[in-house]
């Protein structure tokens, strides 16, 4: 089980989002509003298709409405989007980072003890495997507000849905039961994929 937890922690950090840290007026006070305690067990968030959403400002209904829109929408400030436990994007207030349409990206270390922010920023943070996902998210068509899904204009990620679902269900913060044989097989496939460098 420790090996699986280590695999989950390592792989969740390697698949997703990255960004540029840009200091602006009032940032220090605002940055304190988003800390490691802002991120929790991914499956305790609200599921929308294959990802999870939350809102740190209490406006979950507006975040869910944006995520479920069939035609696209601008997410409200405080929106959190997570595909995997170790990465998140958070919508900041209007004008906070025009280059990223006000999204801040986070790489997280997750464990049974909680969450630590490993990296955060707007366009230049690179994950442990060398990926800068801002370059992927910027490809999303404007109506999707930098949010990638298979039909939003972003390039595909080389990770199967079963692998993503297994990562979500093995978030060590969630205290889920032992992984099913299917999830264990998907995680082994993911480990092989990451090991091959593809």
Coordinates of N, CA and C in Angstrom, one line a residue:
X1 N 0.8 -1.2 0.0 CA 0.0 0.0 0.0 C 0.9 1.3 0.0
X2 N 2.0 1.2 0.7 CA 2.9 2.4 0.7 C 3.4 2.7 -0.7
X3 N 3.7 1.6 -1.5 CA 4.2 1.7 -2.8 C 3.1 2.4 -3.7
X4 N 1.9 2.0 -3.5 CA 0.8 2.6 -4.3 C 0.6 4.1 -3.9
X5 N 0.7 4.4 -2.6 CA 0.6 5.8 -2.2 C 1.7 6.6 -2.8
X6 N 2.9 6.1 -2.8 CA 4.1 6.8 -3.4 C 3.8 7.0 -4.9
X7 N 3.3 6.0 -5.6 CA 3.0 6.1 -7.0 C 2.0 7.1 -7.3
X8 N 0.9 7.1 -6.5 CA -0.1 8.1 -6.6 C 0.4 9.5 -6.4
X9 N 1.2 9.7 -5.4 CA 1.8 11.0 -5.1 C 2.7 11.5 -6.3
X10 N 3.5 10.6 -6.8 CA 4.4 11.0 -7.8 C 3.7 11.2 -9.1
X11 N 2.8 10.3 -9.5 CA 2.2 10.5 -10.8 C 1.2 11.6 -10.8
X12 N 0.5 11.9 -9.7 CA -0.5 13.0 -9.8 C 0.2 14.3 -10.0
X13 N 1.5 14.4 -9.7 CA 2.2 15.6 -9.9 C 2.7 15.8 -11.3
X14 N 2.7 14.7 -12.1 CA 3.3 14.7 -13.4 C 2.4 14.9 -14.6
X15 N 1.1 15.0 -14.3 CA 0.2 15.0 -15.5 C -0.4 16.3 -15.8
X16 N -0.4 17.3 -15.1 CA -1.3 18.4 -15.4 C -0.9 19.7 -15.7
X17 N -1.1 20.6 -14.8 CA -1.1 22.0 -15.0 C 0.2 22.8 -14.6
X18 N 0.5 23.9 -15.3 CA 1.7 24.7 -14.9 C 1.5 26.1 -15.2
X19 N 2.4 27.1 -14.7 CA 2.1 28.5 -14.8 C 3.1 29.5 -14.4
X20 N 2.9 30.9 -14.5 CA 3.8 32.0 -14.2 C 3.5 32.8 -12.9
X21 N 4.5 32.9 -12.1 CA 4.2 33.7 -10.8 C 4.4 35.1 -11.1
X22 N 3.4 35.9 -10.9 CA 3.4 37.3 -11.2 C 3.0 38.1 -10.1
X23 N 3.8 38.9 -9.5 CA 3.5 39.7 -8.3 C 2.7 41.0 -8.8
X24 N 1.7 41.3 -8.1 CA 0.9 42.5 -8.5 C 0.5 43.2 -7.2
X25 N -0.2 44.4 -7.4 CA -0.6 45.1 -6.2 C -1.6 44.3 -5.4
X26 N -1.4 44.2 -4.1 CA -2.3 43.5 -3.2 C -2.2 42.0 -3.3
X27 N -1.2 41.5 -4.0 CA -1.1 40.1 -4.1 C -0.8 39.4 -2.8
X28 N 0.1 39.9 -2.0 CA 0.4 39.3 -0.8 C -0.8 39.0 0.1
X29 N -1.6 39.9 0.3 CA -2.8 39.7 1.1 C -3.7 38.7 0.5
X30 N -3.9 38.7 -0.9 CA -4.8 37.8 -1.5 C -4.2 36.4 -1.6
X31 N -2.9 36.3 -1.8 CA -2.3 35.0 -1.9 C -2.5 34.2 -0.6
X32 N -2.6 34.9 0.6 CA -2.8 34.2 1.8 C -4.2 33.5 1.9
X33 N -5.1 34.0 1.0 CA -6.5 33.4 1.0 C -6.4 32.0 0.4
X34 N -5.5 31.7 -0.4 CA -5.3 30.3 -1.0 C -4.1 29.7 -0.5
X35 N -4.2 28.7 0.4 CA -3.1 28.0 0.9 C -3.3 26.5 0.8
X36 N -2.5 25.7 1.4 CA -2.6 24.2 1.3 C -4.0 23.7 1.8
X37 N -4.5 24.4 2.8 CA -5.8 24.0 3.4 C -7.0 24.2 2.4
X38 N -6.7 25.0 1.3 CA -7.7 25.2 0.3 C -8.0 24.0 -0.5
X39 N -7.1 23.0 -0.5 CA -7.2 21.8 -1.3 C -7.5 20.6 -0.5
X40 N -8.5 19.8 -0.8 CA -8.9 18.6 0.0 C -9.1 17.4 -0.9
X41 N -9.5 16.3 -0.3 CA -9.8 15.1 -1.1 C -10.5 15.4 -2.4
X42 N -10.0 15.0 -3.5 CA -10.6 15.3 -4.8 C -12.0 14.8 -4.9
X43 N -12.3 13.6 -4.4 CA -13.6 13.1 -4.6 C -14.6 13.7 -3.7
X44 N -14.2 14.6 -2.8 CA -15.2 15.3 -1.9 C -15.7 16.5 -2.6
X45 N -15.0 16.9 -3.8 CA -15.5 18.0 -4.6 C -16.7 17.6 -5.4
X46 N -17.2 18.5 -6.2 CA -18.4 18.2 -7.1 C -17.9 17.6 -8.4
X47 N -18.4 16.4 -8.7 CA -17.9 15.8 -10.0 C -18.7 16.5 -11.2
X48 N -18.0 16.7 -12.3 CA -18.5 17.2 -13.5 C -17.8 16.4 -14.6
X49 N -18.5 15.5 -15.3 CA -17.9 14.6 -16.3 C -16.7 13.9 -15.6
X50 N -15.5 14.1 -16.1 CA -14.3 13.4 -15.6 C -13.5 14.2 -14.6
X51 N -13.9 15.5 -14.3 CA -13.1 16.3 -13.4 C -14.0 16.7 -12.2
X52 N -13.4 17.4 -11.3 CA -14.0 17.9 -10.0 C -13.9 19.4 -9.9
X53 N -14.9 20.0 -9.3 CA -14.9 21.5 -9.1 C -15.3 21.8 -7.7
X54 N -14.9 23.0 -7.3 CA -15.2 23.6 -6.0 C -15.2 25.1 -6.2
X55 N -15.6 25.8 -5.2 CA -15.4 27.3 -5.2 C -15.0 27.7 -3.8
X56 N -13.8 28.4 -3.7 CA -13.2 28.8 -2.5 C -14.0 30.0 -1.9
X57 N -14.8 30.7 -2.7 CA -15.6 31.8 -2.2 C -17.0 31.5 -1.9
X58 N -17.4 30.2 -2.0 CA -18.7 29.8 -1.6 C -19.7 29.9 -2.8
X59 N -19.3 30.2 -4.0 CA -20.2 30.3 -5.2 C -20.1 29.0 -6.0
X60 N -20.3 27.9 -5.4 CA -20.2 26.6 -6.0 C -21.3 26.5 -7.2
X61 N -22.5 27.0 -7.0 CA -23.5 26.9 -8.0 C -23.1 27.5 -9.3
X62 N -22.4 28.7 -9.2 CA -21.9 29.4 -10.5 C -20.8 28.6 -11.1
X63 N -19.9 28.0 -10.3 CA -18.8 27.2 -10.8 C -19.4 26.0 -11.5
X64 N -20.3 25.3 -10.9 CA -20.9 24.1 -11.5 C -21.6 24.5 -12.8
X65 N -22.3 25.6 -12.8 CA -23.0 26.0 -14.0 C -22.0 26.3 -15.2
X66 N -20.9 26.9 -14.9 CA -19.9 27.2 -15.9 C -19.3 25.8 -16.4
X67 N -19.1 24.9 -15.5 CA -18.5 23.6 -15.9 C -19.4 22.8 -16.7
X68 N -20.7 22.9 -16.4 CA -21.7 22.1 -17.2 C -22.2 22.8 -18.4
X69 N -21.8 24.0 -18.7 CA -22.3 24.7 -19.9 C -21.9 24.0 -21.2
X70 N -22.8 23.8 -22.1 CA -22.6 23.2 -23.3 C -21.9 24.1 -24.3
X71 N -22.0 25.4 -24.1 CA -21.5 26.4 -25.0 C -20.3 27.2 -24.5
X72 N -19.8 26.9 -23.3 CA -18.7 27.6 -22.7 C -19.2 28.7 -21.7
X73 N -18.3 29.2 -20.8 CA -18.6 30.2 -19.9 C -17.3 30.7 -19.2
X74 N -17.3 31.9 -18.6 CA -16.3 32.4 -17.8 C -16.5 31.9 -16.4
X75 N -15.6 31.2 -15.8 CA -15.8 30.7 -14.4 C -15.7 31.9 -13.4
X76 N -16.5 31.8 -12.3 CA -16.4 32.9 -11.3 C -15.1 32.8 -10.5
X77 N -14.7 33.9 -9.9 CA -13.6 33.9 -9.0 C -13.8 32.9 -7.9
X78 N -12.7 32.2 -7.5 CA -12.7 31.2 -6.5 C -12.9 29.8 -7.0
X79 N -13.3 29.7 -8.3 CA -13.5 28.3 -8.9 C -12.2 27.5 -8.8
X80 N -12.4 26.2 -8.4 CA -11.3 25.3 -8.4 C -11.6 24.2 -9.4
X81 N -10.7 23.8 -10.2 CA -10.8 22.7 -11.1 C -9.7 21.7 -10.9
X82 N -10.0 20.4 -10.7 CA -9.0 19.4 -10.5 C -9.4 18.2 -11.4
X83 N -8.4 17.7 -12.2 CA -8.6 16.5 -12.9 C -7.9 15.3 -12.1
X84 N -6.8 15.6 -11.4 CA -6.1 14.7 -10.6 C -5.7 15.3 -9.3
X85 N -5.5 14.5 -8.3 CA -5.3 15.0 -6.9 C -4.1 16.0 -6.8
X86 N -3.0 15.8 -7.6 CA -1.8 16.6 -7.4 C -1.7 17.9 -8.2
X87 N -2.8 18.3 -8.9 CA -2.8 19.5 -9.6 C -4.1 20.2 -9.6
X88 N -4.1 21.5 -9.6 CA -5.4 22.3 -9.5 C -5.2 23.6 -10.3
X89 N -6.3 24.1 -10.7 CA -6.3 25.5 -11.2 C -7.4 26.2 -10.5
X90 N -7.1 27.5 -10.1 CA -8.0 28.3 -9.3 C -8.2 29.7 -10.0
X91 N -9.5 30.0 -10.2 CA -9.8 31.3 -10.9 C -9.6 32.4 -9.8
X92 N -8.8 33.4 -10.2 CA -8.6 34.6 -9.3 C -9.5 35.7 -9.7
X93 N -9.5 36.8 -9.0 CA -10.3 37.9 -9.4 C -9.9 38.6 -10.7
X94 N -10.9 39.2 -11.4 CA -10.7 39.8 -12.7 C -9.5 40.7 -12.7
X95 N -8.6 40.6 -13.6 CA -7.4 41.4 -13.8 C -6.2 40.9 -13.0
X96 N -6.3 39.8 -12.3 CA -5.2 39.3 -11.4 C -4.0 38.8 -12.3
X97 N -4.4 38.2 -13.4 CA -3.4 37.7 -14.4 C -4.0 37.6 -15.8
X98 N -4.0 38.7 -16.5 CA -4.7 38.7 -17.8 C -4.1 37.7 -18.8
X99 N -2.9 37.4 -18.7 CA -2.3 36.4 -19.6 C -2.9 35.1 -19.5
X100 N -3.3 34.7 -18.3 CA -3.8 33.4 -18.0 C -5.3 33.4 -17.8
X101 N -5.9 34.6 -18.2 CA -7.4 34.8 -18.0 C -7.7 34.6 -16.5
X102 N -6.8 35.0 -15.6 CA -7.0 35.0 -14.2 C -6.9 33.7 -13.5
X103 N -6.5 32.6 -14.2 CA -6.3 31.3 -13.6 C -4.9 31.3 -13.0
X104 N -4.8 30.7 -11.7 CA -3.6 30.4 -11.1 C -3.5 28.9 -11.0
X105 N -2.3 28.3 -11.4 CA -2.1 26.9 -11.4 C -1.3 26.4 -10.2
X106 N -1.6 25.2 -9.7 CA -1.0 24.7 -8.5 C -0.5 23.3 -8.8
X107 N 0.7 23.0 -8.3 CA 1.2 21.6 -8.3 C 1.2 21.3 -6.8
X108 N 0.6 20.1 -6.4 CA 0.4 19.8 -5.0 C 1.1 18.5 -4.7
X109 N 1.6 18.4 -3.4 CA 2.0 17.2 -2.9 C 0.9 16.7 -2.0
X110 N 0.4 15.5 -2.2 CA -0.8 15.0 -1.4 C -0.3 13.8 -0.6
X111 N -0.8 13.7 0.6 CA -0.5 12.5 1.4 C -1.7 12.3 2.4
X112 N -1.6 11.2 3.2 CA -2.6 11.0 4.2 C -2.7 12.2 5.2
X113 N -1.6 12.9 5.3 CA -1.5 14.0 6.3 C -2.1 15.3 5.7
X114 N -2.5 15.3 4.4 CA -3.0 16.5 3.8 C -2.3 17.0 2.6
X115 N -2.3 18.3 2.4 CA -1.8 18.8 1.1 C -0.7 19.8 1.4
X116 N 0.3 19.9 0.5 CA 1.3 20.9 0.5 C 1.4 21.5 -0.9
X117 N 1.5 22.8 -1.0 CA 1.7 23.4 -2.3 C 3.2 23.3 -2.7
X118 N 3.4 22.6 -3.8 CA 4.8 22.4 -4.3 C 5.2 23.6 -5.1
X119 N 4.3 24.0 -6.0 CA 4.5 25.1 -6.9 C 3.2 25.8 -7.2
X120 N 3.3 27.1 -7.4 CA 2.1 27.8 -7.8 C 2.5 29.0 -8.7
X121 N 1.6 29.4 -9.6 CA 2.0 30.5 -10.4 C 1.0 30.7 -11.6
X122 N 1.5 31.3 -12.7 CA 0.6 31.7 -13.8 C 1.0 31.2 -15.1
X123 N 2.3 31.2 -15.5 CA 2.7 30.8 -16.8 C 4.0 30.1 -16.9
X124 N 4.8 30.1 -15.9 CA 6.2 29.5 -16.0 C 6.5 28.3 -15.1
X125 N 5.6 27.9 -14.3 CA 5.8 26.8 -13.4 C 5.8 25.5 -14.2
X126 N 6.9 24.7 -14.0 CA 7.0 23.4 -14.8 C 6.9 22.3 -13.8
X127 N 6.1 21.3 -14.1 CA 5.9 20.2 -13.2 C 7.1 19.3 -13.1
X128 N 7.1 18.3 -12.3 CA 8.2 17.4 -12.1 C 8.7 16.6 -13.3
X129 N 7.8 16.5 -14.3 CA 8.1 15.8 -15.5 C 8.4 16.7 -16.7
X130 N 8.6 18.0 -16.4 CA 9.0 18.9 -17.4 C 7.9 19.5 -18.2
X131 N 6.6 19.3 -17.8 CA 5.5 19.8 -18.5 C 5.0 21.2 -18.1
X132 N 4.8 22.1 -19.0 CA 4.2 23.4 -18.7 C 2.8 23.4 -19.3
X133 N 1.9 23.1 -18.4 CA 0.5 22.9 -19.0 C -0.2 24.2 -19.4
X134 N 0.4 25.3 -19.0 CA -0.2 26.6 -19.5 C -0.2 26.6 -21.0
X135 N 0.9 26.0 -21.6 CA 1.1 26.0 -23.0 C -0.1 25.1 -23.6
X136 N -0.5 24.1 -22.9 CA -1.7 23.3 -23.4 C -3.0 24.0 -23.1
X137 N -3.2 24.6 -22.0 CA -4.4 25.3 -21.6 C -4.7 26.5 -22.5
X138 N -3.7 27.2 -23.0 CA -3.9 28.4 -23.8 C -4.5 28.0 -25.2
X139 N -4.4 26.7 -25.5 CA -5.0 26.2 -26.8 C -6.5 26.1 -26.7
X140 N -7.1 26.1 -25.5 CA -8.5 26.0 -25.4 C -9.2 27.2 -26.1
X141 N -10.2 27.0 -26.8 CA -10.9 28.0 -27.5 C -11.4 29.0 -26.5
X142 N -11.5 30.3 -26.8 CA -11.9 31.4 -25.8 C -13.1 31.1 -25.0
X143 N -14.1 30.5 -25.6 CA -15.4 30.3 -24.9 C -15.2 29.3 -23.7
X144 N -14.1 28.5 -23.7 CA -14.0 27.5 -22.6 C -13.1 28.1 -21.5
X145 N -12.7 29.3 -21.5 CA -12.0 30.0 -20.4 C -10.8 29.2 -19.9
X146 N -10.0 28.8 -20.9 CA -8.7 28.1 -20.6 C -8.9 26.7 -20.0
X147 N -10.1 26.1 -20.0 CA -10.3 24.8 -19.4 C -10.3 23.8 -20.6
X148 N -9.5 22.8 -20.4 CA -9.3 21.8 -21.5 C -10.2 20.6 -21.2
X149 N -10.8 20.2 -22.3 CA -11.5 18.9 -22.4 C -11.2 18.4 -23.8
X150 N -11.7 17.2 -24.1 CA -11.3 16.6 -25.4 C -11.8 17.4 -26.6
X151 N -12.8 18.2 -26.5 CA -13.4 18.9 -27.6 C -13.2 20.4 -27.5
X152 N -12.3 20.9 -26.6 CA -12.1 22.3 -26.4 C -11.0 23.0 -27.2
X153 N -10.3 22.2 -27.9 CA -9.1 22.8 -28.7 C -7.8 22.4 -28.2
X154 N -7.7 21.9 -27.0 CA -6.4 21.5 -26.4 C -5.9 20.2 -27.0
X155 N -4.6 20.0 -27.0 CA -4.1 18.7 -27.4 C -4.4 17.6 -26.4
X156 N -4.5 16.4 -26.8 CA -4.8 15.3 -25.9 C -3.7 15.0 -25.0
X157 N -4.0 14.5 -23.8 CA -3.0 14.0 -22.8 C -2.9 12.5 -23.0
X158 N -1.7 12.0 -22.9 CA -1.5 10.6 -23.2 C -1.9 9.6 -22.0
X159 N -2.9 10.0 -21.3 CA -3.3 9.2 -20.2 C -4.8 8.7 -20.4
X160 N -5.0 7.5 -20.3 CA -6.4 6.9 -20.5 C -7.3 7.3 -19.3
X161 N -8.6 7.4 -19.6 CA -9.6 7.8 -18.6 C -9.5 6.8 -17.4
X162 N -9.3 5.5 -17.6 CA -9.2 4.6 -16.5 C -8.1 5.0 -15.6
X163 N -7.0 5.4 -16.1 CA -5.8 5.8 -15.3 C -6.2 7.1 -14.4
X164 N -6.8 8.0 -15.1 CA -7.2 9.3 -14.4 C -8.2 8.9 -13.2
X165 N -9.2 8.1 -13.5 CA -10.2 7.7 -12.5 C -9.5 6.9 -11.4
X166 N -8.6 6.1 -11.7 CA -7.8 5.4 -10.6 C -7.1 6.3 -9.7
X167 N -6.4 7.3 -10.3 CA -5.7 8.3 -9.6 C -6.7 9.1 -8.6
X168 N -7.8 9.4 -9.2 CA -8.8 10.2 -8.4 C -9.3 9.3 -7.2
X169 N -9.5 8.0 -7.4 CA -10.0 7.2 -6.3 C -8.9 6.7 -5.4
X170 N -7.7 7.0 -5.7 CA -6.6 6.6 -4.7 C -5.9 7.9 -4.1
X171 N -6.6 9.0 -4.2 CA -6.1 10.2 -3.5 C -5.9 9.8 -2.0
X172 N -4.7 9.9 -1.5 CA -4.5 9.4 -0.1 C -5.2 10.3 1.0
X173 N -5.6 11.5 0.6 CA -6.4 12.3 1.6 C -7.8 11.8 1.8
X174 N -8.3 11.0 0.9 CA -9.7 10.5 0.9 C -10.0 9.3 1.8
X175 N -8.9 8.6 2.2 CA -9.1 7.4 3.0 C -10.1 6.4 2.3
X176 N -9.9 6.2 1.0 CA -10.7 5.2 0.3 C -10.2 3.8 0.7
X177 N -11.0 2.8 0.5 CA -10.5 1.4 0.7 C -9.4 1.1 -0.3
X178 N -8.8 0.0 -0.2 CA -7.8 -0.5 -1.1 C -8.3 -0.4 -2.5
X179 N -7.4 -0.1 -3.5 CA -7.8 0.0 -4.9 C -8.3 -1.4 -5.4
X180 N -9.3 -1.2 -6.3 CA -9.8 -2.4 -6.9 C -8.8 -3.0 -7.8
X181 N -8.9 -4.3 -8.3 CA -8.0 -4.8 -9.2 C -7.9 -4.0 -10.5
X182 N -9.0 -3.5 -10.9 CA -9.0 -2.6 -12.2 C -8.2 -1.4 -12.0
X183 N -8.4 -0.7 -10.8 CA -7.6 0.5 -10.5 C -6.1 0.2 -10.4
X184 N -5.8 -0.9 -9.7 CA -4.4 -1.3 -9.6 C -3.8 -1.5 -10.9
X185 N -4.5 -2.2 -11.8 CA -4.0 -2.4 -13.2 C -3.8 -1.1 -13.9
X186 N -4.7 -0.2 -13.8 CA -4.6 1.1 -14.5 C -3.4 1.9 -14.0
X187 N -3.2 1.8 -12.7 CA -2.0 2.5 -12.1 C -0.7 1.9 -12.5
X188 N -0.7 0.6 -12.7 CA 0.5 0.0 -13.2 C 0.8 0.4 -14.7
X189 N -0.3 0.5 -15.5 CA -0.1 1.0 -16.8 C 0.4 2.4 -16.9
X190 N -0.1 3.2 -15.9 CA 0.3 4.6 -15.9 C 1.8 4.7 -15.5
X191 N 2.2 3.9 -14.5 CA 3.6 3.9 -14.1 C 4.5 3.5 -15.3
X192 N 4.0 2.5 -16.1 CA 4.8 2.1 -17.3 C 4.9 3.2 -18.3
X193 N 3.8 3.9 -18.5 CA 3.7 5.0 -19.4 C 4.7 6.1 -19.0
X194 N 4.7 6.4 -17.7 CA 5.6 7.5 -17.2 C 7.0 7.0 -17.3
X195 N 7.3 5.7 -17.0 CA 8.6 5.2 -17.1 C 9.2 5.1 -18.5
X196 N 8.3 5.0 -19.5 CA 8.8 5.0 -20.9 C 9.1 6.4 -21.4
X197 N 8.6 7.4 -20.7 CA 8.9 8.8 -21.1 C 8.0 9.3 -22.2
X198 N 6.9 8.6 -22.5 CA 6.0 9.0 -23.5 C 5.0 10.0 -23.0

